[in-house]
Amino acid sequence: MPLVMTMDVRNVNIAVVDLDHSTTSNRIISHIEASEYLSLVGTTEQYIVAMDALENGTVDIIVQIPNNFERDMIVSTPEKINITANAVNATKGSLGSQYLVQTIARALQELKNEKSPTQLSELVTVQNRFNPTLNYRHYMIPALMIILFILICGFLPALSIVGEKESGTIEQINVTPVSRMTFILSKLIPYWLIGLFVLTIAMIVARVVYGLYPVGSIGLIYFGAACFILTISGFSLTIANFSETMQQTMFVMFFFVMIFMLMSGLLTPIDSMPNWAQKFTGILPPRYFVEILRSVYLKGSTFMDLWHNYLALGIFATIFNILAALTYKKQA
Amino acid sequence: MYAVEINSLSKSFGKTKALDSVTFAVERGELFGLIGPDGAGKTTLFRLLTTLLNPDNGSATIDGFDIVKDYHTIRSRVGYMPGRFSLYPDLTVEENLNFFAALFGVTVEESYDLIAPIYSHIEPFRTRRAGKLSGGMKQKLALSCALIHRPSVLFLDEPTTGVDAVSRCEFWDMLSELKTKGITILASTPYMDEASRCDRIALCDKGHILDINTPQDIVNKYDSNLYAINADNMFNLLEASRKATGVIECYPFGESHHLVTNEEFDLNHYKEELGDFKNLTITPTAPTIEDMFIKLMKR
């Protein structure tokens, strides 16, 4: 999954319209060829040809190097290099052009350094903390773990209880002296165990396959997971209590799960949401677990840094489970 | 003390009155039948007595335990077989039985003598999944599971609905045998012909009890004259008979129509009124529980 769910842009197809035919333009082209993210489709002298290819979709970005670029660069300010990007896929368009700009800048810098090797210093340095290579997978893996939790501990217990309602077996159980609490717990405990087991497997896979291991304490992760499991299973139980059929449960769960997935910062950062939406995420339990998991995994945060998230999950777990107990009618 | 005692019990679902102050009592060791059409409130009554529902009004006791206050005690004393097959279809016959024994904290061996006459029929299939059993076998398994904890009162909600005639007869034989072991049985059924297998029956309709008595006494109480009539054109016969003098009512009953009459009725006059019907036969007939039921329902 993390291999597929990635925002890293690769294989950006580039066409170069080289009107200059100089050492500089050749250097730029060879840099593009060498780049791991960009792939050179071809060079041409006619912009219109490249534009056709862009429209056909065989090319994502066109680079036009103006005539006499090299000469003008030495004597005065040259005409600017023109980059045309297909932005139907906005991510690919914007990230691709950024990669391209960096590649061209590096090529020009290299040429400059060759001519006057004294100026070696770079002006800007960027240091990415906690995820130094900006690997999108490291951002996604904790999110995928949470999605698994939502599915296993959110959907399945609700479906299994409503399934008994549908088949009528719940009636037969209800006339036995088995208490409701025992019945509910017997429905939940297997999924709690499965949830923690899946978390363990997911952490092992993340370590072995993707080389990602938590910087912080594993205990904190399990503690957060336990709080989250209680929350989400209490939530699903409440929904199961209100529904008569599997279909009802599915539709209601889907409604909430969609909101959870899209608004809890699983896929897109909460900070980039509009202000009202950021406030709204406060009532979404997964939001807190997302923060816990990412901080512990990538930053190595401690309990003192995250205690308010645990508190929030604890409050949600209490509310939902009390609600579930109240709505669970002992007798219809 | 009665095994089941019901005191003006009422239950409504929204505006529908499923049970309207029902009162009756069942003796210990009695085979008691609740006879009535769909929607009579039979299932609601069973669900109240097995503590699956709370009554709106009135009270009921089972072995002296109140269905609201002592619901926990009642649950370990009653056996309930819902109308719908509600065992786990993915478990085998044996697993279902063991599972329900475990829920009641007993073992199959402890109650084997009680369920043996029933369970022996399905024991050859004990490794088969419950969902793959035939209708009659499912009922036998459900009955075995309901008996696993030696209940003192057994509630059977339409146990023979959807079961073939031979299995139905067999099923009632089994109930008679259970009765000899001192178990009080309440069974509901929409089939009037099964009523005669009960010690006493309650005729119910639309949440009311119409009459409670032994099947024989119910039939004996029938005070009108009853004829079975037949002719080639049955539909016209029905229409014409309803208009004739002295006829209280006329309704289709199996292959013939039943004609209920009062004192004004005169056979010769009736034949004249009917006019020309081919192969007309009119024979006096003995009333059945169904006739009584129709009569009580019309009142």
PDB file of N, CA and C in Angstrom, chain B residues 253-286:
ATOM      1  N   PHE B 253     -64.954 -23.194   3.231  1.00  0.00           N
ATOM      2  CA  PHE B 253     -64.289 -24.018   4.236  1.00  0.00           C
ATOM      3  C   PHE B 253     -63.785 -25.258   3.522  1.00  0.00           C
ATOM      4  N   GLY B 254     -62.517 -25.229   3.171  1.00  0.00           N
ATOM      5  CA  GLY B 254     -61.965 -26.370   2.438  1.00  0.00           C
ATOM      6  C   GLY B 254     -62.676 -26.536   1.108  1.00  0.00           C
ATOM      7  N   GLU B 255     -63.187 -27.759   0.868  1.00  0.00           N
ATOM      8  CA  GLU B 255     -63.802 -28.036  -0.430  1.00  0.00           C
ATOM      9  C   GLU B 255     -65.245 -27.559  -0.510  1.00  0.00           C
ATOM     10  N   SER B 256     -65.873 -27.301   0.656  1.00  0.00           N
ATOM     11  CA  SER B 256     -67.276 -26.867   0.618  1.00  0.00           C
ATOM     12  C   SER B 256     -67.417 -25.505   1.288  1.00  0.00           C
ATOM     13  N   HIS B 257     -68.640 -25.013   1.324  1.00  0.00           N
ATOM     14  CA  HIS B 257     -68.911 -23.805   2.094  1.00  0.00           C
ATOM     15  C   HIS B 257     -69.610 -24.192   3.372  1.00  0.00           C
ATOM     16  N   HIS B 258     -69.319 -23.462   4.426  1.00  0.00           N
ATOM     17  CA  HIS B 258     -70.056 -23.692   5.659  1.00  0.00           C
ATOM     18  C   HIS B 258     -71.147 -22.647   5.802  1.00  0.00           C
ATOM     19  N   LEU B 259     -72.316 -23.122   6.163  1.00  0.00           N
ATOM     20  CA  LEU B 259     -73.491 -22.275   6.247  1.00  0.00           C
ATOM     21  C   LEU B 259     -73.939 -22.229   7.712  1.00  0.00           C
ATOM     22  N   VAL B 260     -73.933 -21.036   8.298  1.00  0.00           N
ATOM     23  CA  VAL B 260     -74.359 -20.897   9.692  1.00  0.00           C
ATOM     24  C   VAL B 260     -75.770 -20.316   9.680  1.00  0.00           C
ATOM     25  N   THR B 261     -76.691 -20.959  10.421  1.00  0.00           N
ATOM     26  CA  THR B 261     -78.095 -20.555  10.308  1.00  0.00           C
ATOM     27  C   THR B 261     -78.706 -20.258  11.672  1.00  0.00           C
ATOM     28  N   ASN B 262     -79.845 -19.555  11.672  1.00  0.00           N
ATOM     29  CA  ASN B 262     -80.595 -19.317  12.914  1.00  0.00           C
ATOM     30  C   ASN B 262     -81.987 -19.961  12.826  1.00  0.00           C
ATOM     31  N   GLU B 263     -82.882 -19.630  13.776  1.00  0.00           N
ATOM     32  CA  GLU B 263     -84.190 -20.316  13.862  1.00  0.00           C
ATOM     33  C   GLU B 263     -85.054 -20.111  12.629  1.00  0.00           C
ATOM     34  N   GLU B 264     -84.903 -18.957  11.957  1.00  0.00           N
ATOM     35  CA  GLU B 264     -85.747 -18.671  10.789  1.00  0.00           C
ATOM     36  C   GLU B 264     -85.468 -19.577   9.609  1.00  0.00           C
ATOM     37  N   PHE B 265     -84.310 -20.308   9.705  1.00  0.00           N
ATOM     38  CA  PHE B 265     -83.861 -21.077   8.546  1.00  0.00           C
ATOM     39  C   PHE B 265     -84.749 -22.298   8.301  1.00  0.00           C
ATOM     40  N   ASP B 266     -85.148 -22.464   7.039  1.00  0.00           N
ATOM     41  CA  ASP B 266     -85.923 -23.634   6.652  1.00  0.00           C
ATOM     42  C   ASP B 266     -85.287 -24.208   5.398  1.00  0.00           C
ATOM     43  N   LEU B 267     -84.921 -25.488   5.469  1.00  0.00           N
ATOM     44  CA  LEU B 267     -84.116 -26.094   4.413  1.00  0.00           C
ATOM     45  C   LEU B 267     -84.791 -26.016   3.045  1.00  0.00           C
ATOM     46  N   ASN B 268     -86.122 -26.330   3.027  1.00  0.00           N
ATOM     47  CA  ASN B 268     -86.833 -26.319   1.747  1.00  0.00           C
ATOM     48  C   ASN B 268     -86.938 -24.927   1.167  1.00  0.00           C
ATOM     49  N   HIS B 269     -87.253 -23.972   2.069  1.00  0.00           N
ATOM     50  CA  HIS B 269     -87.348 -22.593   1.643  1.00  0.00           C
ATOM     51  C   HIS B 269     -86.010 -22.094   1.080  1.00  0.00           C
ATOM     52  N   TYR B 270     -84.939 -22.533   1.757  1.00  0.00           N
ATOM     53  CA  TYR B 270     -83.591 -22.131   1.343  1.00  0.00           C
ATOM     54  C   TYR B 270     -83.292 -22.626  -0.066  1.00  0.00           C
ATOM     55  N   LYS B 271     -83.673 -23.925  -0.320  1.00  0.00           N
ATOM     56  CA  LYS B 271     -83.418 -24.499  -1.647  1.00  0.00           C
ATOM     57  C   LYS B 271     -84.159 -23.733  -2.729  1.00  0.00           C
ATOM     58  N   GLU B 272     -85.406 -23.331  -2.406  1.00  0.00           N
ATOM     59  CA  GLU B 272     -86.194 -22.543  -3.368  1.00  0.00           C
ATOM     60  C   GLU B 272     -85.506 -21.220  -3.658  1.00  0.00           C
ATOM     61  N   GLU B 273     -85.068 -20.581  -2.574  1.00  0.00           N
ATOM     62  CA  GLU B 273     -84.425 -19.280  -2.722  1.00  0.00           C
ATOM     63  C   GLU B 273     -83.159 -19.340  -3.584  1.00  0.00           C
ATOM     64  N   LEU B 274     -82.448 -20.449  -3.417  1.00  0.00           N
ATOM     65  CA  LEU B 274     -81.193 -20.574  -4.163  1.00  0.00           C
ATOM     66  C   LEU B 274     -81.438 -20.652  -5.654  1.00  0.00           C
ATOM     67  N   GLY B 275     -82.551 -21.340  -6.007  1.00  0.00           N
ATOM     68  CA  GLY B 275     -82.853 -21.524  -7.422  1.00  0.00           C
ATOM     69  C   GLY B 275     -82.104 -22.709  -7.977  1.00  0.00           C
ATOM     70  N   ASP B 276     -81.646 -22.580  -9.209  1.00  0.00           N
ATOM     71  CA  ASP B 276     -81.116 -23.733  -9.927  1.00  0.00           C
ATOM     72  C   ASP B 276     -79.599 -23.866  -9.755  1.00  0.00           C
ATOM     73  N   PHE B 277     -79.167 -24.865  -9.001  1.00  0.00           N
ATOM     74  CA  PHE B 277     -77.739 -25.176  -8.878  1.00  0.00           C
ATOM     75  C   PHE B 277     -77.537 -26.637  -9.182  1.00  0.00           C
ATOM     76  N   LYS B 278     -76.575 -26.932 -10.035  1.00  0.00           N
ATOM     77  CA  LYS B 278     -76.313 -28.325 -10.380  1.00  0.00           C
ATOM     78  C   LYS B 278     -75.566 -29.016  -9.251  1.00  0.00           C
ATOM     79  N   ASN B 279     -75.924 -30.297  -9.001  1.00  0.00           N
ATOM     80  CA  ASN B 279     -75.253 -31.131  -8.003  1.00  0.00           C
ATOM     81  C   ASN B 279     -75.205 -30.485  -6.624  1.00  0.00           C
ATOM     82  N   LEU B 280     -76.311 -29.881  -6.232  1.00  0.00           N
ATOM     83  CA  LEU B 280     -76.364 -29.229  -4.923  1.00  0.00           C
ATOM     84  C   LEU B 280     -76.492 -30.284  -3.821  1.00  0.00           C
ATOM     85  N   THR B 281     -75.571 -30.254  -2.848  1.00  0.00           N
ATOM     86  CA  THR B 281     -75.697 -31.124  -1.677  1.00  0.00           C
ATOM     87  C   THR B 281     -75.636 -30.262  -0.429  1.00  0.00           C
ATOM     88  N   ILE B 282     -76.546 -30.571   0.497  1.00  0.00           N
ATOM     89  CA  ILE B 282     -76.554 -29.857   1.775  1.00  0.00           C
ATOM     90  C   ILE B 282     -76.557 -30.897   2.873  1.00  0.00           C
ATOM     91  N   THR B 283     -75.487 -30.904   3.712  1.00  0.00           N
ATOM     92  CA  THR B 283     -75.429 -31.885   4.797  1.00  0.00           C
ATOM     93  C   THR B 283     -75.105 -31.177   6.104  1.00  0.00           C
ATOM     94  N   PRO B 284     -75.799 -31.514   7.175  1.00  0.00           N
ATOM     95  CA  PRO B 284     -75.440 -30.952   8.475  1.00  0.00           C
ATOM     96  C   PRO B 284     -74.049 -31.442   8.845  1.00  0.00           C
ATOM     97  N   THR B 285     -73.271 -30.587   9.492  1.00  0.00           N
ATOM     98  CA  THR B 285     -71.899 -30.982   9.823  1.00  0.00           C
ATOM     99  C   THR B 285     -71.560 -30.542  11.241  1.00  0.00           C
ATOM    100  N   ALA B 286     -70.576 -31.233  11.827  1.00  0.00           N
ATOM    101  CA  ALA B 286     -70.154 -30.895  13.194  1.00  0.00           C
ATOM    102  C   ALA B 286     -69.215 -29.704  13.140  1.00  0.00           C
TER     103      ALA B 286
END
